[in-house]
Each structure stands twice: as structure tokens, then as C-alpha cells.
Coordinates of C-alpha atoms and ligand atoms in Angstrom, one line a residue:
M8 CA -6.8 -261.4 -85.6
Q9 CA -7.0 -265.2 -86.3
R10 CA -9.8 -265.9 -83.3
L11 CA -12.6 -263.4 -82.6
F12 CA -12.1 -263.8 -79.1
C13 CA -8.7 -263.0 -77.0
E14 CA -7.1 -265.4 -77.0
H15 CA -3.7 -264.9 -75.2
Q16 CA -3.8 -262.4 -71.8
T17 CA -0.1 -263.2 -70.6
R18 CA 1.1 -264.1 -73.5
T19 CA 2.0 -260.9 -76.0
V20 CA 0.5 -261.4 -79.6
E21 CA 0.7 -258.6 -82.6
S22 CA -1.0 -259.0 -85.8
L23 CA 0.8 -258.7 -89.3
D24 CA -2.4 -258.2 -91.2
G25 CA -2.2 -254.9 -93.1
L26 CA -0.4 -253.6 -96.2
W27 CA 3.0 -255.9 -97.2
C28 CA 4.0 -255.3 -100.4
L29 CA 3.6 -258.0 -103.1
T30 CA 5.8 -259.0 -106.1
P31 CA 4.2 -261.3 -108.6
E32 CA 6.6 -263.1 -110.8
D33 CA 5.2 -262.5 -113.7
G34 CA 8.3 -260.8 -116.1
T35 CA 7.0 -257.0 -115.1
G36 CA 9.3 -256.7 -112.3
K37 CA 6.2 -254.9 -111.1
T38 CA 5.1 -254.2 -107.4
Y39 CA 2.0 -253.6 -105.7
T40 CA 1.0 -253.0 -102.0
A41 CA -1.7 -256.0 -101.3
M42 CA -4.1 -256.0 -98.6
V43 CA -3.0 -259.1 -96.2
P44 CA -5.3 -261.0 -96.0
G45 CA -6.3 -261.0 -98.9
V46 CA -6.2 -262.5 -102.7
W47 CA -4.2 -261.1 -105.2
E48 CA -7.0 -261.6 -107.5
R49 CA -8.2 -258.0 -105.9
I50 CA -5.9 -256.0 -107.7
P51 CA -7.3 -255.5 -110.8
A52 CA -3.6 -256.3 -113.0
L53 CA -3.6 -259.9 -111.5
V54 CA -6.9 -260.8 -112.0
N55 CA -5.7 -263.7 -113.5
F56 CA -2.3 -264.3 -112.2
R57 CA -1.6 -267.7 -111.6
G58 CA 2.0 -268.3 -110.0
I59 CA 4.6 -267.2 -107.4
A60 CA 4.7 -263.8 -105.9
R61 CA 6.8 -262.2 -103.1
Y62 CA 4.6 -261.6 -100.1
A63 CA 7.4 -258.8 -97.4
R64 CA 7.1 -256.3 -95.2
K65 CA 9.4 -255.3 -92.1
V66 CA 8.6 -256.4 -88.4
S67 CA 10.1 -254.3 -85.5
L68 CA 10.5 -256.6 -82.6
S69 CA 10.8 -255.1 -79.0
R70 CA 12.2 -257.8 -77.4
A71 CA 14.8 -260.5 -78.6
G72 CA 13.9 -264.1 -78.3
T73 CA 12.1 -266.7 -79.5
V74 CA 8.8 -265.8 -81.6
L75 CA 6.3 -267.9 -83.6
L76 CA 5.2 -266.5 -87.0
R77 CA 1.3 -267.8 -87.1
F78 CA -0.7 -268.1 -90.8
G79 CA -4.0 -268.6 -90.7
G80 CA -3.8 -269.6 -94.4
V81 CA -1.3 -269.3 -97.5
S82 CA -2.8 -270.5 -101.1
H83 CA -1.4 -273.1 -102.1
T84 CA 2.4 -273.3 -100.9
A85 CA 4.2 -271.3 -99.0
R86 CA 7.9 -270.3 -98.2
V87 CA 8.7 -268.3 -95.5
Y88 CA 11.6 -266.5 -95.4
W89 CA 12.8 -265.0 -92.0
D90 CA 16.1 -261.8 -92.8
G91 CA 16.5 -263.6 -95.9
V92 CA 17.1 -267.5 -94.2
E93 CA 13.7 -269.3 -94.8
V94 CA 11.9 -270.9 -91.4
G95 CA 9.6 -273.0 -93.1
T96 CA 7.4 -274.0 -95.9
H97 CA 3.6 -275.4 -95.8
Y98 CA 1.5 -276.9 -98.3
N99 CA -2.2 -276.2 -99.0
A100 CA -4.0 -273.2 -98.7
Y101 CA -7.5 -273.9 -95.8
T102 CA -5.2 -274.9 -92.5
G103 CA -3.4 -273.0 -90.6
F104 CA 1.2 -272.8 -89.6
E105 CA 3.7 -271.1 -87.8
C106 CA 7.1 -270.8 -88.0
R107 CA 9.3 -270.3 -84.6
V108 CA 12.5 -268.1 -85.0
P109 CA 15.2 -266.9 -82.8
A110 CA 15.3 -262.8 -83.1
T111 CA 17.0 -260.4 -81.7
A112 CA 15.3 -256.8 -81.1
G113 CA 14.7 -254.3 -83.6
E114 CA 13.5 -254.3 -87.1
H115 CA 13.1 -257.8 -89.3
M116 CA 12.6 -258.1 -92.9
L117 CA 9.7 -260.6 -92.9
E118 CA 9.2 -262.6 -97.1
V119 CA 6.9 -265.1 -97.5
D120 CA 6.7 -267.0 -101.4
V121 CA 3.3 -267.5 -102.2
D122 CA 2.9 -270.4 -105.0
D123 CA -0.6 -270.8 -106.4
R124 CA 0.2 -272.9 -110.0
Y125 CA -0.9 -276.2 -110.2
T126 CA 1.6 -278.4 -110.4
D127 CA 2.8 -281.9 -109.7
E128 CA 4.1 -281.2 -107.0
S129 CA 0.1 -279.9 -105.7
V130 CA -2.3 -282.8 -105.4
L131 CA -5.3 -281.6 -103.9
H132 CA -5.3 -277.8 -105.6
M133 CA -6.2 -278.4 -109.3
P134 CA -8.1 -277.0 -111.8
N135 CA -11.9 -277.5 -110.2
D136 CA -14.9 -276.7 -109.7
Y137 CA -14.1 -273.3 -107.9
M138 CA -11.6 -271.3 -107.9
T139 CA -7.9 -271.7 -105.8
Y140 CA -6.8 -268.2 -106.1
G141 CA -3.2 -266.7 -104.6
G142 CA -2.4 -264.6 -101.3
I143 CA -1.9 -265.1 -97.7
N144 CA -5.5 -265.3 -98.0
R145 CA -5.8 -265.7 -93.6
P146 CA -4.5 -263.2 -90.8
V147 CA -0.9 -263.3 -89.9
E148 CA 0.6 -262.8 -85.9
L149 CA 3.8 -262.6 -84.2
H150 CA 3.5 -264.7 -81.2
Y151 CA 6.5 -263.5 -78.4
V152 CA 7.2 -267.1 -76.0
E153 CA 9.4 -267.9 -73.6
E154 CA 11.1 -270.9 -72.6
A155 CA 8.2 -272.9 -73.2
Y156 CA 4.8 -272.3 -74.3
I157 CA 1.1 -274.1 -75.1
E158 CA 1.3 -275.0 -78.6
R159 CA -2.8 -276.3 -78.5
I160 CA -5.3 -278.0 -75.8
A161 CA -7.8 -279.9 -76.8
F162 CA -11.7 -280.0 -74.3
T163 CA -13.7 -282.4 -74.6
A164 CA -17.4 -282.8 -72.2
Q165 CA -18.9 -285.5 -71.0
K166 CA -22.4 -285.5 -69.7
E167 CA -22.2 -287.5 -66.8
E168 CA -24.9 -290.1 -64.9
D169 CA -26.2 -287.2 -62.4
G170 CA -26.3 -284.4 -65.4
V171 CA -23.3 -282.7 -64.7
W172 CA -20.6 -281.6 -67.0
T173 CA -16.8 -283.2 -67.7
A174 CA -14.4 -280.9 -69.3
Q175 CA -11.4 -283.4 -70.4
V176 CA -8.4 -281.2 -70.9
Q177 CA -5.4 -282.3 -72.8
V178 CA -2.4 -279.2 -72.9
F179 CA 0.3 -280.0 -75.0
V180 CA 3.1 -278.2 -74.2
R181 CA 6.2 -277.2 -76.2
A182 CA 10.1 -276.9 -74.5
L183 CA 12.4 -274.3 -76.4
A184 CA 15.0 -274.9 -73.5
N185 CA 15.9 -277.5 -70.7
T186 CA 13.3 -276.9 -68.0
G187 CA 12.5 -278.0 -64.2
A188 CA 9.0 -278.5 -63.2
R189 CA 5.9 -276.1 -64.0
T190 CA 2.4 -276.3 -63.2
L191 CA -0.7 -276.0 -65.7
R192 CA -3.6 -274.1 -64.2
M193 CA -6.6 -274.2 -66.1
E194 CA -10.1 -271.3 -65.4
L195 CA -13.2 -273.1 -66.6
A196 CA -16.3 -271.7 -65.5
G197 CA -15.6 -270.6 -62.5
Q198 CA -13.4 -273.3 -61.3
Q199 CA -9.8 -274.1 -61.3
A200 CA -7.9 -277.4 -61.8
Q201 CA -4.3 -278.2 -61.4
E202 CA -1.2 -280.2 -62.5
T203 CA 2.4 -280.2 -62.5
I204 CA 4.9 -281.4 -65.1
G205 CA 7.8 -282.1 -64.5
P206 CA 11.5 -280.8 -65.9
M207 CA 10.7 -280.8 -70.2
A208 CA 14.5 -281.3 -72.0
Q209 CA 14.8 -278.8 -75.1
G210 CA 12.0 -279.1 -78.0
E211 CA 10.2 -281.9 -75.9
Q212 CA 6.5 -281.7 -76.7
R213 CA 4.7 -282.7 -73.2
C214 CA 0.9 -283.5 -72.8
A215 CA -1.1 -282.8 -69.5
V216 CA -4.2 -283.8 -68.9
L217 CA -6.7 -282.3 -66.9
T218 CA -9.9 -282.7 -65.7
L219 CA -12.8 -281.1 -64.4
R220 CA -16.6 -281.8 -62.7
V221 CA -18.0 -278.3 -63.8
K222 CA -21.3 -277.6 -62.2
D223 CA -24.4 -275.0 -63.5
I224 CA -23.8 -275.6 -66.8
A225 CA -25.7 -274.1 -70.0
A226 CA -25.1 -276.7 -73.3
W227 CA -24.4 -275.5 -76.5
A228 CA -27.5 -275.7 -78.7
V229 CA -28.2 -276.0 -82.3
L230 CA -29.7 -272.0 -83.0
G231 CA -28.9 -271.5 -78.8
A232 CA -25.1 -271.6 -78.5
H233 CA -23.6 -271.1 -74.8
L234 CA -19.7 -270.4 -75.2
Y235 CA -17.5 -270.3 -72.2
A236 CA -13.4 -269.4 -71.8
L237 CA -11.7 -271.9 -70.6
R238 CA -8.1 -270.4 -69.9
V239 CA -4.6 -272.7 -69.4
V240 CA -1.5 -271.1 -67.9
L241 CA 1.7 -272.2 -67.8
C242 CA 3.6 -270.9 -64.7
E243 CA 6.6 -271.4 -63.2
G244 CA 5.9 -271.0 -59.1
A245 CA 3.8 -267.6 -59.2
R246 CA 5.3 -266.5 -62.2
E247 CA 2.7 -266.7 -65.1
I248 CA 4.8 -267.8 -68.6
D249 CA 2.0 -268.6 -71.1
D250 CA -1.2 -269.0 -71.5
L251 CA -3.9 -269.9 -73.9
I252 CA -7.6 -269.5 -74.5
E253 CA -9.7 -271.6 -75.8
R254 CA -14.1 -271.1 -76.0
V255 CA -16.0 -273.8 -75.9
G256 CA -19.5 -275.1 -75.4
F257 CA -21.1 -278.5 -74.4
R258 CA -22.6 -280.3 -76.0
T259 CA -22.6 -284.2 -77.0
V260 CA -23.3 -286.0 -81.0
R261 CA -25.0 -289.1 -81.1
L262 CA -26.3 -291.4 -83.8
T263 CA -29.3 -293.4 -84.3
Q264 CA -30.1 -295.7 -86.7
S265 CA -31.4 -292.8 -88.8
Q266 CA -30.9 -289.9 -86.6
I267 CA -28.6 -287.7 -85.9
V268 CA -28.8 -286.4 -82.4
I269 CA -27.3 -283.7 -80.2
N270 CA -27.9 -283.5 -77.0
D271 CA -29.6 -285.9 -77.0
E272 CA -32.4 -284.1 -79.3
P273 CA -32.9 -285.4 -82.5
V274 CA -31.8 -283.0 -85.1
F275 CA -33.1 -282.2 -88.8
I276 CA -29.9 -281.4 -90.9
R277 CA -31.2 -278.2 -92.6
G278 CA -28.6 -276.9 -94.5
V279 CA -26.3 -276.3 -97.2
N280 CA -23.4 -276.3 -99.0
R281 CA -21.2 -272.9 -99.0
H282 CA -17.7 -271.9 -100.5
E283 CA -15.4 -269.9 -99.0
D284 CA -15.5 -267.3 -101.7
H285 CA -17.1 -263.9 -102.7
G286 CA -16.9 -261.6 -105.5
Q287 CA -15.2 -259.2 -103.5
F288 CA -13.2 -260.9 -101.6
G289 CA -12.2 -264.4 -103.7
C290 CA -11.5 -266.4 -100.5
A291 CA -10.5 -264.1 -98.0
L292 CA -14.2 -262.7 -96.8
S293 CA -13.9 -260.3 -94.1
V294 CA -15.5 -260.9 -90.9
D295 CA -18.8 -258.7 -91.5
A296 CA -19.1 -260.9 -95.0
M297 CA -19.0 -264.1 -93.1
M298 CA -21.9 -262.8 -90.6
D299 CA -23.7 -261.9 -93.3
D300 CA -23.6 -265.0 -95.4
I301 CA -24.9 -266.6 -91.8
Q302 CA -27.4 -264.6 -91.4
L303 CA -28.7 -265.3 -94.7
M304 CA -28.7 -269.1 -94.3
L305 CA -30.6 -268.5 -90.9
D306 CA -32.8 -266.4 -92.6
M307 CA -33.6 -269.5 -95.2
G308 CA -34.1 -271.7 -91.6
C309 CA -30.8 -273.5 -92.0
N310 CA -29.2 -275.3 -88.8
S311 CA -26.2 -276.1 -90.6
V312 CA -23.5 -275.7 -93.4
R313 CA -21.0 -277.5 -94.9
T314 CA -17.8 -276.3 -95.6
C315 CA -16.9 -277.9 -98.9
H316 CA -14.3 -278.6 -99.9
Y317 CA -12.1 -277.7 -97.1
P318 CA -11.5 -276.8 -93.8
N319 CA -12.7 -273.1 -93.2
D320 CA -11.2 -270.1 -91.1
P321 CA -11.7 -270.2 -87.6
R322 CA -13.4 -266.5 -87.9
F323 CA -16.0 -268.3 -89.5
L324 CA -16.2 -271.2 -87.3
D325 CA -15.9 -268.5 -84.0
L326 CA -19.4 -267.8 -85.8
C327 CA -20.8 -270.8 -86.0
D328 CA -19.9 -271.6 -82.4
E329 CA -21.8 -268.0 -81.5
M330 CA -24.7 -268.4 -83.4
G331 CA -25.5 -272.4 -82.8
L332 CA -25.2 -273.3 -86.6
L333 CA -24.0 -276.9 -86.7
V334 CA -20.9 -277.7 -89.1
W335 CA -20.2 -280.6 -91.1
E336 CA -16.0 -279.6 -91.7
E337 CA -13.9 -281.8 -94.4
N338 CA -10.9 -281.6 -95.4
H339 CA -9.3 -280.7 -98.9
A340 CA -10.7 -283.1 -101.8
R341 CA -12.9 -282.5 -104.3
A342 CA -13.6 -284.8 -107.3
L343 CA -10.1 -286.6 -107.7
P344 CA -9.4 -288.6 -110.7
G345 CA -7.7 -291.9 -109.4
E346 CA -4.0 -291.2 -110.9
R347 CA -3.8 -288.5 -108.7
M348 CA -5.0 -290.4 -105.5
R349 CA -1.8 -293.0 -106.7
H350 CA 0.4 -289.8 -106.6
P351 CA 2.9 -290.2 -103.9
N352 CA 2.1 -287.0 -102.9
F353 CA -1.8 -287.6 -101.8
A354 CA -1.8 -289.8 -99.1
P355 CA 1.1 -287.1 -97.2
Q356 CA -0.9 -284.0 -98.6
C357 CA -4.0 -285.3 -97.2
H358 CA -2.7 -286.9 -93.5
A359 CA -1.4 -283.6 -93.2
C360 CA -4.5 -282.0 -93.8
N361 CA -6.6 -284.4 -92.0
E362 CA -4.3 -283.7 -88.7
E363 CA -4.7 -280.2 -88.9
M364 CA -8.2 -280.0 -89.6
I365 CA -8.6 -281.8 -86.3
H366 CA -6.0 -280.0 -84.3
Q367 CA -7.2 -276.5 -85.4
H368 CA -11.1 -277.0 -84.8
M369 CA -11.8 -279.5 -82.6
N370 CA -12.3 -277.0 -80.3
H371 CA -15.5 -275.9 -82.2
P372 CA -18.6 -276.8 -80.6
C373 CA -20.6 -276.2 -83.8
I374 CA -18.7 -279.1 -85.7
Y375 CA -20.4 -282.2 -85.6
I376 CA -19.2 -283.9 -88.1
W377 CA -15.7 -285.1 -90.3
G378 CA -15.8 -284.9 -93.4
I379 CA -12.7 -286.8 -96.1
L380 CA -12.7 -286.4 -99.6
N381 CA -15.6 -285.0 -101.5
E382 CA -17.1 -287.4 -104.8
C383 CA -13.6 -289.1 -105.4
E384 CA -12.9 -292.6 -105.4
S385 CA -15.2 -295.0 -103.4
N386 CA -16.1 -297.0 -106.2
T387 CA -13.2 -299.1 -106.4
P388 CA -11.1 -301.2 -103.5
F389 CA -8.0 -299.4 -104.1
G390 CA -10.4 -296.1 -103.3
R391 CA -11.8 -298.2 -100.2
E392 CA -8.3 -299.1 -98.9
V393 CA -7.4 -295.0 -98.9
Y394 CA -11.3 -294.0 -97.5
A395 CA -11.0 -296.6 -95.0
G396 CA -7.4 -295.8 -94.1
Q397 CA -8.6 -291.7 -93.4
F398 CA -11.7 -293.0 -91.1
A399 CA -9.3 -294.1 -88.9
Q400 CA -6.9 -291.7 -89.0
L401 CA -10.0 -289.3 -88.2
R402 CA -11.3 -291.4 -85.4
A403 CA -7.9 -291.5 -84.1
L404 CA -7.7 -287.5 -84.0
D405 CA -11.3 -287.4 -82.7
P406 CA -13.5 -290.0 -81.5
S407 CA -16.0 -288.0 -80.2
R408 CA -17.6 -287.0 -83.9
P409 CA -19.1 -288.8 -86.5
V410 CA -17.3 -289.0 -89.5
T411 CA -19.1 -289.2 -93.1
F412 CA -18.1 -288.5 -97.0
A413 CA -19.9 -286.9 -100.1
S414 CA -19.9 -289.5 -102.7
C415 CA -21.7 -288.8 -106.3
H416 CA -21.2 -293.1 -106.9
H417 CA -24.3 -293.8 -107.7
F418 CA -25.3 -297.3 -107.1
T419 CA -22.0 -298.6 -108.0
D420 CA -20.1 -297.4 -104.4
V421 CA -18.4 -299.8 -102.1
C422 CA -17.4 -297.9 -99.2
M423 CA -21.4 -297.0 -97.8
D424 CA -20.3 -299.2 -94.8
L425 CA -17.5 -297.1 -93.5
P426 CA -18.7 -293.8 -92.3
D427 CA -21.2 -293.6 -89.2
V428 CA -23.5 -291.5 -90.9
A429 CA -24.1 -291.7 -95.2
S430 CA -24.1 -288.9 -97.5
Y431 CA -24.9 -288.9 -101.3
N432 CA -24.8 -285.6 -104.1
I433 CA -27.8 -285.9 -106.1
Y434 CA -28.7 -283.8 -108.7
P435 CA -32.4 -285.6 -110.6
G436 CA -33.7 -282.8 -112.4
W437 CA -30.6 -281.6 -113.5
Y438 CA -27.9 -284.0 -114.2
V439 CA -30.2 -286.3 -113.9
D440 CA -33.4 -286.8 -115.7
E441 CA -35.8 -289.4 -113.2
A442 CA -38.0 -287.1 -110.6
P443 CA -36.1 -286.6 -107.5
E444 CA -38.9 -288.6 -105.3
S445 CA -38.4 -291.9 -107.2
Y446 CA -34.8 -291.4 -107.5
A447 CA -33.7 -290.5 -104.0
A448 CA -36.0 -294.1 -103.0
R449 CA -34.5 -296.3 -104.9
L450 CA -31.0 -294.7 -104.0
I451 CA -31.4 -295.1 -100.6
D452 CA -32.8 -298.4 -100.8
W453 CA -29.4 -299.4 -102.4
M454 CA -27.6 -297.6 -99.8
E455 CA -30.0 -299.8 -97.3
A456 CA -29.1 -302.7 -98.8
H457 CA -25.3 -301.8 -99.5
G458 CA -24.0 -301.2 -95.9
A459 CA -26.2 -298.1 -94.7
A460 CA -29.2 -300.0 -93.5
N461 CA -28.4 -299.1 -89.9
K462 CA -26.8 -295.5 -90.0
P463 CA -28.4 -292.4 -90.5
I464 CA -28.4 -291.1 -94.4
L465 CA -27.8 -287.3 -95.6
F466 CA -28.5 -286.1 -98.7
S467 CA -25.5 -283.7 -98.8
E468 CA -25.5 -281.9 -102.1
F469 CA -28.6 -281.2 -104.6
G470 CA -29.8 -278.4 -106.6
A471 CA -29.9 -276.8 -110.3
G472 CA -28.0 -274.0 -111.8
G473 CA -29.8 -270.7 -112.3
L474 CA -28.1 -266.9 -113.2
A475 CA -29.1 -264.6 -111.7
G476 CA -31.3 -262.1 -112.9
F477 CA -32.1 -264.2 -115.9
H478 CA -36.1 -264.8 -116.3
D479 CA -38.3 -267.0 -118.0
L480 CA -41.5 -267.6 -118.5
Q481 CA -41.2 -271.4 -119.1
R482 CA -40.1 -272.1 -116.1
R483 CA -38.0 -275.4 -117.0
V484 CA -35.3 -273.2 -119.2
K485 CA -32.3 -274.1 -118.1
W486 CA -30.6 -271.4 -116.1
S487 CA -33.0 -269.4 -115.4
E488 CA -34.1 -268.2 -111.9
E489 CA -37.5 -269.4 -112.3
G490 CA -35.4 -273.2 -113.6
Q491 CA -33.7 -273.2 -111.0
A492 CA -36.4 -272.9 -108.1
D493 CA -38.6 -275.3 -109.0
I494 CA -36.3 -277.5 -109.8
L495 CA -34.5 -277.3 -105.9
G496 CA -38.6 -277.2 -105.0
E497 CA -39.3 -280.4 -106.1
Q498 CA -36.0 -281.7 -104.7
L499 CA -36.8 -280.3 -101.6
D500 CA -40.1 -281.9 -101.7
A501 CA -39.1 -286.0 -101.7
F502 CA -36.1 -285.5 -100.0
L503 CA -38.0 -283.7 -96.8
N504 CA -40.5 -285.8 -96.3
H505 CA -38.4 -288.9 -96.9
P506 CA -38.6 -291.1 -93.5
R507 CA -34.9 -292.3 -93.9
V508 CA -33.6 -288.6 -94.6
A509 CA -31.7 -287.4 -92.1
G510 CA -30.6 -284.1 -93.3
T511 CA -30.1 -282.2 -96.8
Y512 CA -27.6 -279.9 -97.8
I513 CA -28.4 -277.3 -100.7
W514 CA -25.6 -276.7 -103.7
Q515 CA -25.1 -274.9 -102.5
F516 CA -25.3 -271.2 -100.8
A517 CA -24.0 -268.3 -102.9
D518 CA -22.8 -268.8 -106.7
V519 CA -18.8 -268.6 -106.7
R520 CA -15.9 -268.5 -109.4
V521 CA -14.8 -271.9 -111.0
S522 CA -10.8 -272.1 -112.2
D523 CA -10.3 -271.2 -116.1
E524 CA -10.4 -274.8 -117.0
W525 CA -14.0 -274.8 -116.3
A526 CA -15.4 -271.6 -118.1
E527 CA -16.7 -274.7 -121.0
K528 CA -19.3 -275.8 -118.3
R529 CA -19.9 -272.9 -116.6
P530 CA -21.6 -269.9 -117.9
K531 CA -19.9 -266.7 -116.5
T532 CA -16.8 -268.5 -115.2
Q533 CA -19.1 -269.6 -112.0
N534 CA -21.0 -272.4 -110.3
N535 CA -24.1 -271.0 -110.5
K536 CA -26.3 -273.1 -108.4
G537 CA -26.5 -270.3 -105.6
M538 CA -29.4 -269.8 -103.8
V539 CA -27.3 -265.7 -103.8
D540 CA -25.2 -264.6 -106.7
V541 CA -21.8 -264.2 -105.5
Y542 CA -22.4 -260.8 -104.6
R543 CA -25.5 -262.0 -102.2
Q544 CA -28.0 -260.7 -104.6
V545 CA -30.8 -263.5 -103.6
K546 CA -32.7 -265.9 -106.7
Q547 CA -35.6 -267.1 -106.4
A548 CA -34.5 -270.4 -105.2
Y549 CA -33.3 -268.7 -102.0
Y550 CA -37.4 -268.0 -101.4
T551 CA -38.1 -271.6 -102.3
A552 CA -35.2 -273.1 -99.7
K553 CA -36.6 -270.3 -96.8
A554 CA -39.8 -272.3 -97.5
A555 CA -38.9 -275.8 -97.0
Y556 CA -36.9 -275.1 -94.6
E557 CA -39.5 -272.6 -92.3
K558 CA -41.6 -275.5 -93.0
K559 CA -39.7 -278.7 -92.0
A560 CA -38.4 -276.5 -88.6
E561 CA -42.1 -276.2 -88.2
E562 CA -42.7 -280.2 -88.6
T563 CA -39.5 -281.5 -86.7
K564 CA -39.9 -278.3 -83.6
Ligands
ADA612 C1 -20.9 -282.0 -107.6 C2 -19.6 -281.4 -106.2 C3 -19.3 -279.9 -106.0 C4 -20.2 -278.8 -107.2 C5 -21.5 -280.1 -108.0 C6 -21.8 -279.4 -109.6 O1 -21.9 -282.8 -106.4 O2 -19.0 -282.3 -105.3 O3 -17.9 -279.7 -105.5 O4 -19.2 -279.4 -108.3 O5 -20.7 -281.0 -107.9 O6 -22.4 -278.1 -109.3 O7 -22.2 -280.1 -110.7

């Protein structure tokens, strides 16, 4: 299922995960049996396939009516057919979408054409320093709905001066037919609120706002999470037509001029960058593999993870909610060249990704900040307009969280004043031949003089390459585990001790496969800056990070 808790008690939901029939357009005419969710690269014959492939399965409906086909993620473009008729399309591997289908009871054919080609159409997916896999990479569900249903809810919590929390919940209801007045009931922490919604016309979406002062709440805390089930029920008289359950947490995020403050406590961010990638699963990690990653991060002394460079699987975010791991979630973009940002598809594809990311993930208490456009063109007036426009979109969608972006334009960025938190990716000792301490100090001075004087500062990436199992006595030898550990150690020492730094995200948690086009720059066709390899075997850098983060945790207790 798409979440790690029961989302509905009234609505009937069936999982469409499992074995599907897969036919790649590779000229062989061969058909395979593929696991959903999963990537087709797990099938030996398709390990290097890039193109279009059709996923198909039969679906048996127990009753007639409208069904929602909910896809957690398809990489990267989906065209969905129900009994041969197209019922929806979606672009972007990393956000979910749904297709609404009026259907009869009995057996139907569900087909999805999945396209992972690098084309002009797809601006955000391109050959890159990580791999774009092909397939239905996140879970699929079938939902039975009636004449009106709850599309989504948006939860925010505020702590009042008397210490009591107020929950504000926006409930978005969609009518599939003309309906009379209906009631919305909300249940949270043993308390209830109710709201009437007037008659709705077929197709209309209505937003009702319910508020509740909730007493005796245990706040969601970093590495000490408390979560509550929030259930909203749509009723016609006493009859429950539909419901939706979210799992929410009560916490505040605030910034001072130099710190990130969660629930009135300054928190130093001890983070890692993590791609959704694994030697066995590609980008479609199983839940237990996700949890194993989190266990390693916690063991390393982390309190945060950055979802470079796209929105993550909601099940991973559910686990972060549970474990109290803070998340920097960002939209899908990595180092897009200027001409891509000027492509007519860029703005609509980013706009959709930002909106879906926030609509789908804003109820996760673990997310404390939104990011955009990693290492894109933030060093020109054109780029500045793009960044300003996307920050405005994010702030309108979710005024409750700060925003940031990770820049690589050292000493030339023109957007430092735009976000709430200023962040740089820096690699002194690896790409730049200067001691981390002096480089960081120079860059921070420059940042303060160019818009970041009153903002917390994060180093959002730093690290070095190291091939697991390659050892060298001369510890500086490139790609050795020792060389990687030493460079990382010097960077951590400099950054964790600079008084202006509010947090750090090591590049990166685990090695990842990169696009074939990057093979010349990347030994093993992998980005090898992970502290663990693609199968999570630890490297020496893991222990370096663990020692530094545990020390920092102790100092900032
Ligand atoms: C950049 C980029 C990462 C990765 C890294 C590296 O900072 O944001 O995605 O490519 O460099 O390993 O060089």
C-alpha cells in the first residue's frame, strides 16, 4: 500500500501491487513478468533498456461505480488505459497521480505505457549524476468512491500562547454528481469537530476548514516523535460516504538569524543526502530496505536527511515521521543547463512537481523545509526570476515552512537573499584545492555580504569519492577509502565548528548508479561518494561521519 498506516475505514481500497505483464518496445516481441512496484532494470534482459514498455494486468471490480486508480509513481511518463481507452497521463517519476474511471462490475484490463526516454518533452529527467530507472516504481491502488469523496486534507498546527495546540484542517471534497448538503466530521486525539458543506454540483471541488483546540498533546520532536491519527469523515445524515485518515504531528518550525528552531529548541542539523537508489532495487526500494537506511543514518548520529533531488516515496517519509528524522524535501531538478530552464516545458513541469510535492507531502511533520532547483542557474538575472517565482509558489502553497535551495555558484550567486535558509554545496579538498576551513570561512563572509547576513546557513553537500574495498597506505590517494575518510573528516571538522553554520548534509549517504552518459566521469558508473556502497557495505568514511556527528550531538545537547 502507498502509506504505512490504514488510510481508510469507510472507503474500500485494494492494492494493485504484485505481478504485472511487461512488454518492452525493444523489437524482440518478448514479454516478461514484472513486480510492481519495481524497476524493469531488475529483469536481467532489461538491465540496460531505456524506452517505452507496456505494463498490463486484469482488475476485477466487485461493484459498479467510480474507481480511482492511484499511482504512487511511474518513471517517468505514464499513459494509462482502462479497457483500451486512455484515462490519464502523468509526467515525473517522483510524485503520485490518480485516474478517475466510471466502471462496471466484473473484469477489466488496466494497461500503462511507461516511457523513461530522455527526450525534449521531459525537461527534468535527463542523463545525470544519478539514474532515472524505468517502471512503475511506487505502489498502485484502486479506490471505490461514491458520489462525493475526500480528495486530500491539509493539516497545520499552531501552539497558542496558553500552550494549547490549535489544529487547522482544510478538507478538499470532490463531487462526482450533484449532491445535497453533507457533513464533515473530524476526529483527532479523542476530540471532534464538525462542519456542514452545502449542495455541490457535479465535478465541483469544495474546501471546508475545520479547527480544533486539542489539549494534552505530546509534540512531535526530533528523534522523539509522537504521531496522532486524524480522521475526516464525509457523511450524508448518519451514513458515512467516505473517509480519509492522515497521521499528523504537532511541532513548530522557526528560524532565528542563524539557527533552525523546532518546538522552540535550536537544532543543529546533522544530515546526509540520500538518493532513492539501491544496488538490488534501483529507485523502488522495499520498505524494509528504506528502514535499514534510516537505521544506518541514526547509527551515524544523523537527525536529518535531504531527499536529493526529488520528492520521495511517502512510505520513506512515513518512516521519518515515526523515527523523528527531519527532512529537507526538494523538487525534482539537478544541475539543469540554462537552455533546459528556458525550454517551454520547464516552467509547467516544475510547477506541477512543486504543487504535487506539497499537496501530497505537507502533512508529514518530519519535513521542516522545502527546497528547489539544486545547482541550477542561480547566477543570472533570468535564473533569479525563476527562483523567485518558484519560492513564491512554494510559500503560497505552504506558508508554514521555510524554503531553501542548494547553490554551486560560489562567489557569483545572485539569489542568496531569496530563500529563508541559505545553502551551498561545497567540495574543498575534492573538487577545489583549498583547505575546507579557509574555503568555508571565505564563502560564509561572501554570503553574509550578499544577502544571507540574517539567515541560517547550511552546507547542503560536501564529501569525496571512495571505492569500497580500495585501500591505500598513502591516505591521500584518490578513490581510496582512506582518502575519502580523511577529506570528509577535514570538511566536517571545519564546517561543524564554524559559528555561522546551522547544519550540514554530507554527500552522500550511499553510492548510486549514474546514467551511462556519465560513466567516463564516474568509476563503476556510480557516484562513489557514499559512506556506504550501493549494497550498504560501510566504508571508512561512515565511521568518520559517525564520530563527528556523535561529538556534535553531545556538544549541542
Ligand atoms: C553536486 C550535485 C550532486 C552530485 C555532486 C557530486 O553537488 O548536487 O547531485 O552530482 O555534485 O558528486 O559531484
